[in-house]
């Protein structure tokens, strides 16, 4: 099933990350008129659309759940230190898109979406991963079934 986001038809199963154009209205991500869709195969496409339009298309297609539809379902609080927030922006500007914690507790940032290999996360391009401080981002658990997208953390509604 393809869904329409802005001026493009996209297979939602192939979407790895959707993020706004960082060069447009940096303080108003949801008002951006261009978004970048990174695909699971490593490719990416630019689309003329807003983040609100992308979210609405994914919700309408049943791909994601609208957590703001009810008072009972909201985002949990996420408290980051100033150093962690700064580190997220630094990682993103260096091209890192995901973070994941191995079963031994070690935390890594990846440029491409890694796959879980049973004990370690495997990056399709191993030279594109970097080690982080084990104590940072304690909310990223080694039992998370998916890596954490850095852009989602930066756009998180309760981010301190």
Backbone as ProteinMPNN parsed JSONL, in Angstrom:
{"seq_chain_A": "XXXXXXXXXXXXXXXXXXXXXXXXXXXXXXXXXXXXXXXXXXXXXXXXXXXXXXXXXXXXXXXXXXXXXXXXXXXXXXXXXXXXXXXXXXXXXXXXXXXXXXXXXXXXXXXXXXXXXXXXXXXXXXXXXXXXXXXXXXXXXXXXXXXXXXXXXXXXXXXX", "coords_chain_A": {"N_chain_A": [[0.832, -1.171, 0.0], [0.629, 2.126, -0.913], [1.13, 5.435, 0.333], [0.06, 8.857, 0.229], [2.179, 11.496, 0.647], [2.527, 14.772, 0.823], [3.733, 15.705, -2.269], [4.236, 13.143, -3.192], [4.091, 9.542, -3.611], [4.505, 7.049, -1.265], [5.842, 4.052, 0.055], [4.923, 3.036, 3.148], [6.174, 1.041, 4.61], [8.765, 1.138, 3.853], [9.879, 3.379, 4.938], [12.337, 4.798, 6.931], [13.089, 7.07, 8.425], [11.562, 10.217, 8.951], [12.101, 13.574, 8.487], [12.242, 17.146, 9.071], [13.335, 19.736, 6.774], [16.275, 20.998, 7.733], [17.244, 23.485, 7.103], [15.201, 25.204, 6.768], [13.232, 27.5, 8.418], [14.15, 27.032, 11.247], [13.142, 27.106, 13.87], [10.55, 26.252, 13.633], [9.686, 23.405, 13.031], [7.426, 21.878, 12.297], [6.221, 23.468, 10.429], [7.711, 23.405, 8.194], [8.318, 23.366, 4.691], [9.523, 21.476, 3.198], [10.435, 18.124, 3.462], [12.564, 15.447, 4.489], [12.693, 12.132, 3.6], [14.027, 9.293, 4.732], [14.922, 6.152, 3.538], [14.606, 2.619, 4.198], [16.36, 1.162, 2.631], [18.556, 2.723, 2.469], [18.434, 4.834, 0.739], [17.154, 8.162, -0.001], [14.58, 10.7, -0.119], [13.466, 13.943, -1.074], [10.633, 15.793, -0.195], [7.951, 17.962, -0.969], [6.26, 19.037, 1.565], [4.708, 19.33, 4.806], [5.727, 18.52, 8.185], [3.455, 18.04, 9.678], [1.639, 17.26, 7.669], [2.847, 14.879, 6.838], [2.697, 13.35, 9.189], [-0.112, 13.208, 9.48], [-0.791, 11.73, 7.18], [0.44, 9.269, 7.743], [-0.943, 8.54, 10.061], [-3.593, 8.394, 9.071], [-3.277, 6.234, 7.35], [-3.0, 4.233, 9.137], [-0.521, 3.527, 10.028], [0.873, 4.719, 12.093], [-0.023, 5.639, 15.463], [-2.192, 8.122, 16.665], [-1.196, 9.795, 19.277], [-1.986, 12.074, 20.526], [-4.671, 12.301, 20.519], [-6.269, 11.878, 22.716], [-6.706, 12.741, 26.144], [-5.869, 10.828, 27.887], [-3.894, 9.415, 26.631], [-0.763, 10.236, 26.146], [2.485, 11.656, 25.561], [5.134, 10.239, 27.396], [7.057, 11.789, 29.996], [10.242, 13.015, 29.202], [13.354, 13.412, 30.279], [16.193, 15.075, 29.655], [19.634, 15.727, 30.164], [21.39, 18.874, 29.932], [23.773, 18.408, 28.649], [23.251, 16.004, 27.296], [21.251, 16.833, 25.509], [22.683, 18.698, 23.995], [24.565, 16.939, 22.928], [22.9, 15.354, 21.308], [22.173, 17.182, 19.271], [24.69, 17.642, 18.224], [25.426, 15.063, 17.326], [23.443, 14.684, 15.36], [24.096, 16.743, 13.571], [26.489, 15.764, 12.681], [25.704, 13.734, 11.083], [24.644, 11.425, 12.186], [21.937, 9.196, 12.768], [20.589, 7.329, 14.345], [20.391, 5.698, 17.589], [21.453, 3.026, 19.677], [21.505, 0.478, 22.177], [23.662, -2.101, 23.063], [23.421, -5.515, 24.326], [25.373, -5.735, 26.271], [25.357, -3.296, 27.428], [26.69, -1.196, 26.217], [26.579, 1.843, 24.37], [25.762, 3.111, 21.181], [25.952, 5.333, 18.353], [24.526, 5.622, 15.122], [24.874, 6.08, 11.596], [23.299, 4.903, 9.685], [20.306, 2.933, 9.779], [20.594, 0.487, 12.176], [20.547, -3.135, 12.497], [19.206, -5.55, 14.716], [21.202, -8.046, 16.112], [20.905, -10.095, 17.974], [22.65, -9.94, 20.197], [24.301, -7.811, 19.786], [23.932, -4.695, 18.028], [23.893, -4.463, 14.576], [25.497, -2.606, 12.195], [24.901, -1.622, 8.866], [27.012, -0.381, 7.633], [29.765, -0.572, 9.142], [31.814, 1.306, 9.708], [30.452, 3.577, 10.092], [29.517, 4.041, 12.666], [29.56, 5.209, 16.055], [30.935, 5.156, 19.317], [29.322, 5.889, 22.402], [29.053, 7.499, 25.658], [28.417, 5.225, 28.259], [26.7, 5.885, 30.372], [25.126, 7.921, 29.367], [21.94, 8.931, 28.042], [20.094, 7.206, 29.448], [17.516, 6.227, 29.211], [17.456, 4.747, 26.929], [17.166, 1.547, 26.43], [18.696, -1.702, 26.619], [16.972, -3.627, 25.809], [15.286, -2.574, 23.941], [13.337, -3.019, 21.054], [13.738, -1.722, 18.659], [16.021, 0.591, 17.124], [16.697, 3.885, 18.47], [15.515, 6.802, 17.016], [17.279, 9.704, 16.358], [16.256, 12.14, 15.398], [13.611, 11.979, 16.237], [13.848, 12.214, 18.998], [14.806, 14.837, 19.147], [12.587, 16.223, 18.296], [10.739, 15.661, 20.209], [7.815, 16.121, 22.184], [7.83, 16.726, 25.004], [10.388, 17.372, 25.644], [12.985, 18.399, 27.688]], "CA_chain_A": [[0.0, 0.0, 0.0], [1.333, 3.405, -0.974], [0.406, 6.558, 0.906], [0.456, 10.131, -0.344], [2.747, 12.497, 1.548], [2.862, 15.921, -0.014], [3.631, 15.469, -3.709], [4.827, 11.841, -3.519], [3.523, 8.306, -3.096], [5.579, 6.375, -0.54], [5.511, 2.81, 0.746], [5.25, 3.301, 4.551], [7.056, -0.002, 5.131], [10.143, 1.441, 3.45], [10.318, 4.599, 5.613], [13.159, 4.64, 8.125], [13.044, 8.326, 9.176], [11.028, 11.414, 8.299], [12.548, 14.744, 9.234], [12.092, 18.406, 8.339], [14.528, 20.365, 6.207], [16.883, 21.766, 8.821], [17.597, 24.816, 6.624], [13.99, 26.015, 6.698], [12.573, 27.891, 9.661], [14.648, 26.095, 12.243], [12.355, 27.091, 15.097], [9.201, 25.775, 13.363], [9.841, 22.194, 12.234], [6.173, 21.389, 11.735], [5.811, 24.371, 9.366], [8.643, 23.245, 7.09], [7.66, 23.012, 3.437], [10.277, 20.372, 2.606], [10.857, 17.116, 4.427], [13.436, 14.397, 3.987], [12.292, 10.782, 3.98], [15.113, 8.33, 4.567], [14.356, 4.836, 3.3], [15.315, 1.489, 4.812], [17.426, 0.686, 1.746], [19.65, 3.687, 2.496], [18.13, 5.97, -0.123], [16.36, 9.217, 0.613], [13.886, 11.562, -1.057], [12.942, 15.212, -0.573], [9.233, 15.955, -0.549], [7.336, 19.233, -0.599], [5.187, 18.763, 2.511], [5.061, 19.691, 6.178], [5.756, 17.382, 9.101], [2.06, 17.785, 10.025], [1.048, 16.49, 6.572], [3.425, 13.532, 6.881], [2.11, 12.667, 10.334], [-1.519, 12.934, 9.176], [-0.842, 10.643, 6.198], [0.793, 8.024, 8.43], [-2.056, 8.219, 10.964], [-4.725, 7.972, 8.23], [-2.976, 4.909, 6.794], [-2.937, 3.274, 10.23], [0.872, 3.145, 10.235], [1.203, 5.206, 13.428], [-1.174, 5.975, 16.29], [-2.246, 9.512, 17.105], [-1.146, 9.798, 20.735], [-2.513, 13.32, 21.062], [-6.121, 12.302, 20.319], [-6.961, 11.75, 23.991], [-5.942, 13.197, 27.314], [-5.313, 9.656, 28.558], [-2.726, 8.933, 25.917], [0.147, 11.314, 25.833], [3.874, 11.251, 25.577], [5.724, 10.258, 28.733], [8.085, 12.813, 30.159], [11.598, 12.618, 28.861], [14.223, 14.425, 30.862], [17.576, 14.981, 29.207], [20.535, 16.742, 30.699], [21.826, 19.832, 28.912], [24.853, 17.764, 27.896], [22.643, 15.037, 26.387], [20.585, 17.584, 24.449], [23.758, 19.219, 23.138], [25.143, 15.793, 22.23], [21.962, 14.971, 20.249], [22.321, 18.119, 18.156], [26.021, 17.398, 17.651], [25.351, 13.803, 16.578], [22.64, 14.899, 14.173], [24.839, 17.565, 12.605], [27.556, 14.915, 12.142], [25.113, 12.739, 10.187], [24.145, 10.237, 12.886], [20.474, 9.183, 12.746], [20.028, 6.367, 15.286], [21.178, 5.238, 18.737], [20.997, 1.742, 20.197], [22.342, -0.067, 23.244], [23.883, -3.547, 22.977], [23.094, -6.25, 25.545], [26.402, -5.512, 27.284], [25.167, -1.952, 27.959], [27.386, -0.17, 25.431], [25.682, 2.663, 23.564], [26.363, 3.553, 19.926], [25.175, 6.138, 17.401], [24.689, 5.075, 13.776], [24.427, 6.912, 10.473], [22.266, 4.124, 9.014], [19.535, 2.152, 10.743], [21.201, -0.828, 12.438], [19.655, -4.261, 12.734], [19.572, -6.268, 15.934], [21.772, -9.348, 15.81], [20.786, -11.023, 19.085], [23.394, -9.412, 21.341], [24.795, -6.526, 19.318], [23.302, -4.068, 16.876], [24.783, -4.54, 13.424], [25.37, -1.494, 11.268], [25.232, -2.036, 7.501], [28.313, 0.221, 7.319], [30.356, -0.491, 10.473], [32.636, 2.492, 9.938], [29.55, 4.695, 10.304], [29.006, 4.014, 14.037], [30.464, 5.785, 17.042], [30.647, 4.78, 20.69], [28.915, 6.97, 23.296], [29.208, 7.201, 27.082], [27.426, 4.245, 28.706], [25.739, 6.512, 31.276], [24.268, 8.862, 28.653], [20.686, 8.462, 27.465], [19.74, 6.008, 30.22], [16.208, 5.737, 28.786], [17.645, 3.793, 25.824], [17.362, 0.266, 27.091], [19.243, -2.733, 25.741], [15.889, -4.494, 25.354], [14.468, -1.902, 22.926], [13.316, -3.831, 19.83], [14.119, -0.88, 17.53], [16.933, 1.666, 17.514], [16.051, 5.163, 18.737], [15.817, 7.809, 15.991], [17.721, 10.959, 16.965], [15.333, 13.229, 15.027], [12.415, 11.862, 17.076], [14.188, 12.784, 20.303], [14.918, 16.284, 19.012], [11.238, 16.753, 18.077], [9.891, 15.118, 21.252], [7.055, 17.246, 22.722], [8.123, 17.067, 26.393], [11.831, 17.434, 25.802], [13.45, 19.502, 28.553]], "C_chain_A": [[0.885, 1.246, 0.0], [0.475, 4.476, -0.326], [0.93, 7.845, 0.286], [0.946, 11.045, 0.779], [3.194, 13.641, 0.664], [2.655, 15.582, -1.472], [4.192, 14.114, -4.126], [3.999, 10.696, -2.948], [4.673, 7.499, -2.509], [5.04, 5.095, 0.088], [5.888, 3.003, 2.218], [6.165, 2.252, 5.168], [8.523, 0.258, 4.808], [10.707, 2.682, 4.15], [11.13, 4.253, 6.855], [13.02, 5.867, 9.013], [12.377, 9.386, 8.315], [11.488, 12.592, 9.134], [12.405, 16.003, 8.398], [13.417, 18.866, 7.759], [15.095, 21.284, 7.273], [17.267, 23.182, 8.389], [16.395, 25.747, 6.544], [13.447, 26.271, 8.088], [12.934, 26.98, 10.817], [13.818, 26.037, 13.515], [10.952, 26.529, 14.887], [9.236, 24.538, 12.474], [8.539, 21.76, 11.571], [5.671, 22.272, 10.603], [6.722, 24.26, 8.137], [7.891, 22.845, 5.828], [8.406, 21.914, 2.69], [10.663, 19.398, 3.714], [11.713, 16.076, 3.713], [12.903, 13.063, 4.501], [13.469, 9.87, 3.674], [14.491, 6.949, 4.516], [15.212, 3.741, 3.923], [16.462, 0.973, 3.94], [18.608, 1.647, 1.672], [19.43, 4.888, 1.605], [17.333, 7.028, 0.622], [15.702, 10.052, -0.485], [13.434, 12.823, -0.333], [11.518, 15.347, -1.074], [8.779, 17.347, -0.126], [6.116, 18.921, 0.247], [5.634, 19.246, 3.88], [5.119, 18.426, 7.021], [4.331, 17.035, 9.524], [1.381, 16.943, 8.948], [1.556, 15.052, 6.579], [2.81, 12.731, 8.019], [0.657, 12.289, 10.054], [-1.649, 11.772, 8.192], [-0.542, 9.302, 6.855], [-0.31, 7.584, 9.387], [-3.243, 7.707, 10.161], [-4.523, 6.571, 7.663], [-2.908, 3.833, 7.87], [-1.528, 2.804, 10.53], [1.347, 3.565, 11.623], [-0.092, 5.553, 14.142], [-1.08, 7.423, 16.719], [-2.319, 9.532, 18.626], [-1.704, 11.072, 21.34], [-4.034, 13.366, 20.97], [-6.888, 12.272, 21.631], [-6.077, 12.254, 25.106], [-5.257, 12.017, 27.992], [-4.065, 9.122, 27.885], [-1.873, 10.115, 25.519], [1.558, 10.788, 25.817], [4.37, 11.229, 27.012], [6.765, 11.364, 28.801], [9.449, 12.227, 29.852], [12.509, 13.729, 29.355], [15.656, 14.158, 30.433], [18.4, 16.049, 29.906], [20.885, 17.71, 29.567], [22.905, 19.212, 28.041], [24.287, 16.76, 26.896], [21.955, 15.745, 25.215], [21.612, 18.135, 23.472], [24.37, 18.102, 22.306], [24.227, 15.331, 21.087], [22.105, 15.877, 19.033], [23.664, 17.917, 17.449], [26.02, 16.131, 16.801], [24.579, 13.996, 15.273], [23.402, 15.711, 13.127], [26.007, 16.795, 11.995], [27.02, 13.774, 11.28], [24.621, 11.474, 10.854], [22.631, 10.326, 13.004], [19.849, 8.296, 13.815], [20.975, 6.122, 16.452], [20.59, 3.916, 19.204], [22.009, 1.245, 21.222], [22.431, -1.576, 23.08], [23.523, -4.203, 24.312], [24.141, -6.076, 26.642], [26.356, -4.091, 27.859], [25.85, -0.85, 27.182], [26.414, 0.515, 24.484], [26.42, 3.183, 22.34], [25.391, 4.437, 19.154], [25.53, 5.642, 16.006], [24.204, 6.074, 12.727], [23.294, 6.228, 9.699], [21.552, 3.28, 10.059], [20.17, 0.775, 10.943], [20.127, -1.899, 12.625], [20.148, -5.018, 13.949], [20.041, -7.672, 15.594], [21.724, -10.329, 16.961], [21.501, -10.563, 20.335], [23.89, -8.008, 21.027], [23.915, -6.003, 18.192], [24.322, -4.063, 15.754], [24.481, -3.406, 12.46], [25.714, -1.987, 9.872], [26.58, -1.481, 7.039], [29.055, 0.437, 8.636], [31.211, 0.746, 10.733], [31.774, 3.725, 10.205], [28.891, 4.677, 11.673], [30.046, 4.643, 14.954], [29.992, 5.398, 18.436], [30.306, 6.023, 21.515], [29.167, 6.555, 24.74], [28.082, 6.266, 27.531], [26.345, 4.9, 29.558], [24.795, 7.49, 30.583], [23.002, 8.173, 28.156], [20.214, 7.163, 28.125], [18.38, 5.429, 29.84], [16.306, 4.789, 27.598], [18.079, 2.478, 26.445], [17.923, -0.759, 26.118], [18.17, -3.686, 25.242], [14.958, -3.81, 24.354], [14.5, -2.716, 21.641], [13.741, -3.058, 18.581], [15.138, 0.151, 18.01], [16.15, 2.963, 17.706], [16.485, 6.178, 17.686], [16.13, 9.143, 16.669], [16.76, 12.092, 16.632], [14.06, 13.168, 15.86], [12.67, 12.444, 18.46], [14.247, 14.299, 20.235], [13.563, 16.946, 18.8], [10.247, 16.304, 19.132], [9.149, 16.243, 21.973], [7.397, 17.65, 24.155], [9.603, 17.178, 26.679], [12.214, 18.647, 26.645], [14.793, 19.983, 28.081]], "O_chain_A": [[1.783, 1.381, 0.831], [-0.752, 4.44, -0.416], [2.086, 7.923, -0.13], [0.22, 11.327, 1.732], [4.117, 13.503, -0.139], [1.553, 15.218, -1.883], [4.583, 13.939, -5.279], [3.302, 10.851, -1.945], [5.693, 7.288, -3.166], [3.916, 5.064, 0.589], [7.075, 3.123, 2.519], [6.861, 2.536, 6.143], [9.414, -0.332, 5.418], [11.883, 3.005, 3.978], [10.67, 3.511, 7.723], [12.851, 5.734, 10.225], [12.595, 9.448, 7.105], [11.291, 12.613, 10.349], [12.439, 15.948, 7.169], [14.485, 18.439, 8.199], [14.445, 22.252, 7.668], [17.586, 24.008, 9.244], [16.547, 26.94, 6.282], [13.229, 25.33, 8.852], [12.087, 26.232, 11.306], [13.797, 25.002, 14.18], [10.223, 26.341, 15.861], [8.862, 24.601, 11.303], [8.54, 21.325, 10.42], [4.769, 21.861, 9.874], [6.51, 24.96, 7.147], [6.935, 22.072, 5.89], [7.945, 21.47, 1.638], [11.155, 19.801, 4.769], [11.596, 15.862, 2.507], [12.69, 12.894, 5.701], [13.859, 9.696, 2.52], [13.64, 6.607, 5.338], [16.408, 3.929, 4.146], [17.427, 0.409, 4.455], [19.55, 1.423, 0.912], [20.165, 5.87, 1.703], [16.891, 6.804, 1.749], [16.183, 10.111, -1.616], [13.071, 12.792, 0.843], [11.225, 15.053, -2.233], [9.165, 17.848, 0.93], [5.058, 18.58, -0.283], [6.812, 19.539, 4.086], [4.616, 17.379, 6.613], [4.019, 15.859, 9.713], [0.633, 16.017, 9.263], [0.788, 14.116, 6.353], [2.444, 11.57, 7.84], [0.239, 11.172, 10.357], [-2.524, 10.922, 8.353], [-1.199, 8.305, 6.556], [-0.585, 6.391, 9.511], [-3.843, 6.695, 10.524], [-5.48, 5.811, 7.513], [-2.773, 2.65, 7.556], [-1.344, 1.795, 11.211], [2.13, 2.857, 12.256], [-1.131, 5.74, 13.509], [-0.008, 7.898, 17.094], [-3.385, 9.31, 19.201], [-1.88, 11.145, 22.556], [-4.632, 14.385, 21.314], [-8.069, 12.618, 21.647], [-4.85, 12.199, 25.02], [-4.197, 12.172, 28.599], [-3.261, 8.442, 28.522], [-2.244, 10.897, 24.644], [1.791, 9.6, 26.037], [4.045, 12.135, 27.779], [7.283, 11.811, 27.778], [9.753, 11.087, 30.204], [12.428, 14.864, 28.884], [16.253, 13.147, 30.802], [17.909, 17.139, 30.199], [20.696, 17.398, 28.391], [22.953, 19.456, 26.836], [24.779, 16.665, 25.771], [22.065, 15.309, 24.069], [21.43, 18.047, 22.257], [24.662, 18.287, 21.125], [24.713, 14.957, 20.019], [22.152, 15.4, 17.899], [23.753, 18.012, 16.225], [26.549, 16.123, 15.689], [25.004, 13.532, 14.215], [23.356, 15.398, 11.937], [26.468, 17.136, 10.905], [27.791, 12.943, 10.799], [24.218, 10.535, 10.168], [22.09, 11.391, 13.302], [18.684, 8.492, 14.162], [22.187, 6.306, 16.338], [19.379, 3.708, 19.138], [23.2, 1.547, 21.146], [21.411, -2.257, 22.971], [23.342, -3.512, 25.314], [23.832, -6.252, 27.821], [27.2, -3.72, 28.674], [25.616, 0.327, 27.456], [25.55, -0.12, 23.879], [27.559, 3.638, 22.438], [24.173, 4.308, 19.281], [26.677, 5.288, 15.733], [23.246, 6.814, 12.95], [22.436, 6.899, 9.126], [22.123, 2.951, 11.099], [20.274, -0.009, 9.999], [18.96, -1.599, 12.876], [21.352, -5.12, 14.187], [19.361, -8.403, 14.875], [22.447, -11.325, 16.931], [21.001, -10.779, 21.439], [23.898, -7.13, 21.889], [23.243, -6.766, 17.498], [25.48, -3.7, 15.959], [23.359, -3.264, 11.973], [26.707, -2.694, 9.695], [27.215, -2.051, 6.152], [28.983, 1.529, 9.199], [31.316, 1.187, 11.878], [32.299, 4.796, 10.509], [27.809, 5.24, 11.837], [31.244, 4.616, 14.675], [28.791, 5.322, 18.698], [30.921, 7.076, 21.349], [29.46, 5.391, 25.012], [26.918, 6.502, 27.209], [25.181, 4.507, 29.474], [23.765, 7.855, 31.151], [23.003, 6.972, 27.885], [19.97, 6.16, 27.454], [18.112, 4.26, 30.117], [15.338, 4.095, 27.285], [19.206, 2.328, 26.918], [17.653, -0.689, 24.918], [18.429, -4.481, 24.338], [13.949, -4.392, 23.955], [15.581, -3.073, 21.173], [14.068, -3.662, 17.56], [15.119, 0.543, 19.177], [15.058, 3.116, 17.16], [17.68, 6.394, 17.483], [15.333, 9.645, 17.462], [16.473, 12.925, 17.492], [13.481, 14.211, 16.163], [11.796, 13.098, 19.029], [13.794, 14.98, 21.154], [13.41, 18.13, 19.101], [9.045, 16.529, 18.988], [9.775, 17.235, 22.345], [7.264, 18.826, 24.493], [10.027, 17.087, 27.831], [11.816, 19.774, 26.352], [15.36, 20.904, 28.669]]}, "name": "protein", "num_of_chains": 1, "seq": "XXXXXXXXXXXXXXXXXXXXXXXXXXXXXXXXXXXXXXXXXXXXXXXXXXXXXXXXXXXXXXXXXXXXXXXXXXXXXXXXXXXXXXXXXXXXXXXXXXXXXXXXXXXXXXXXXXXXXXXXXXXXXXXXXXXXXXXXXXXXXXXXXXXXXXXXXXXXXXXX"}
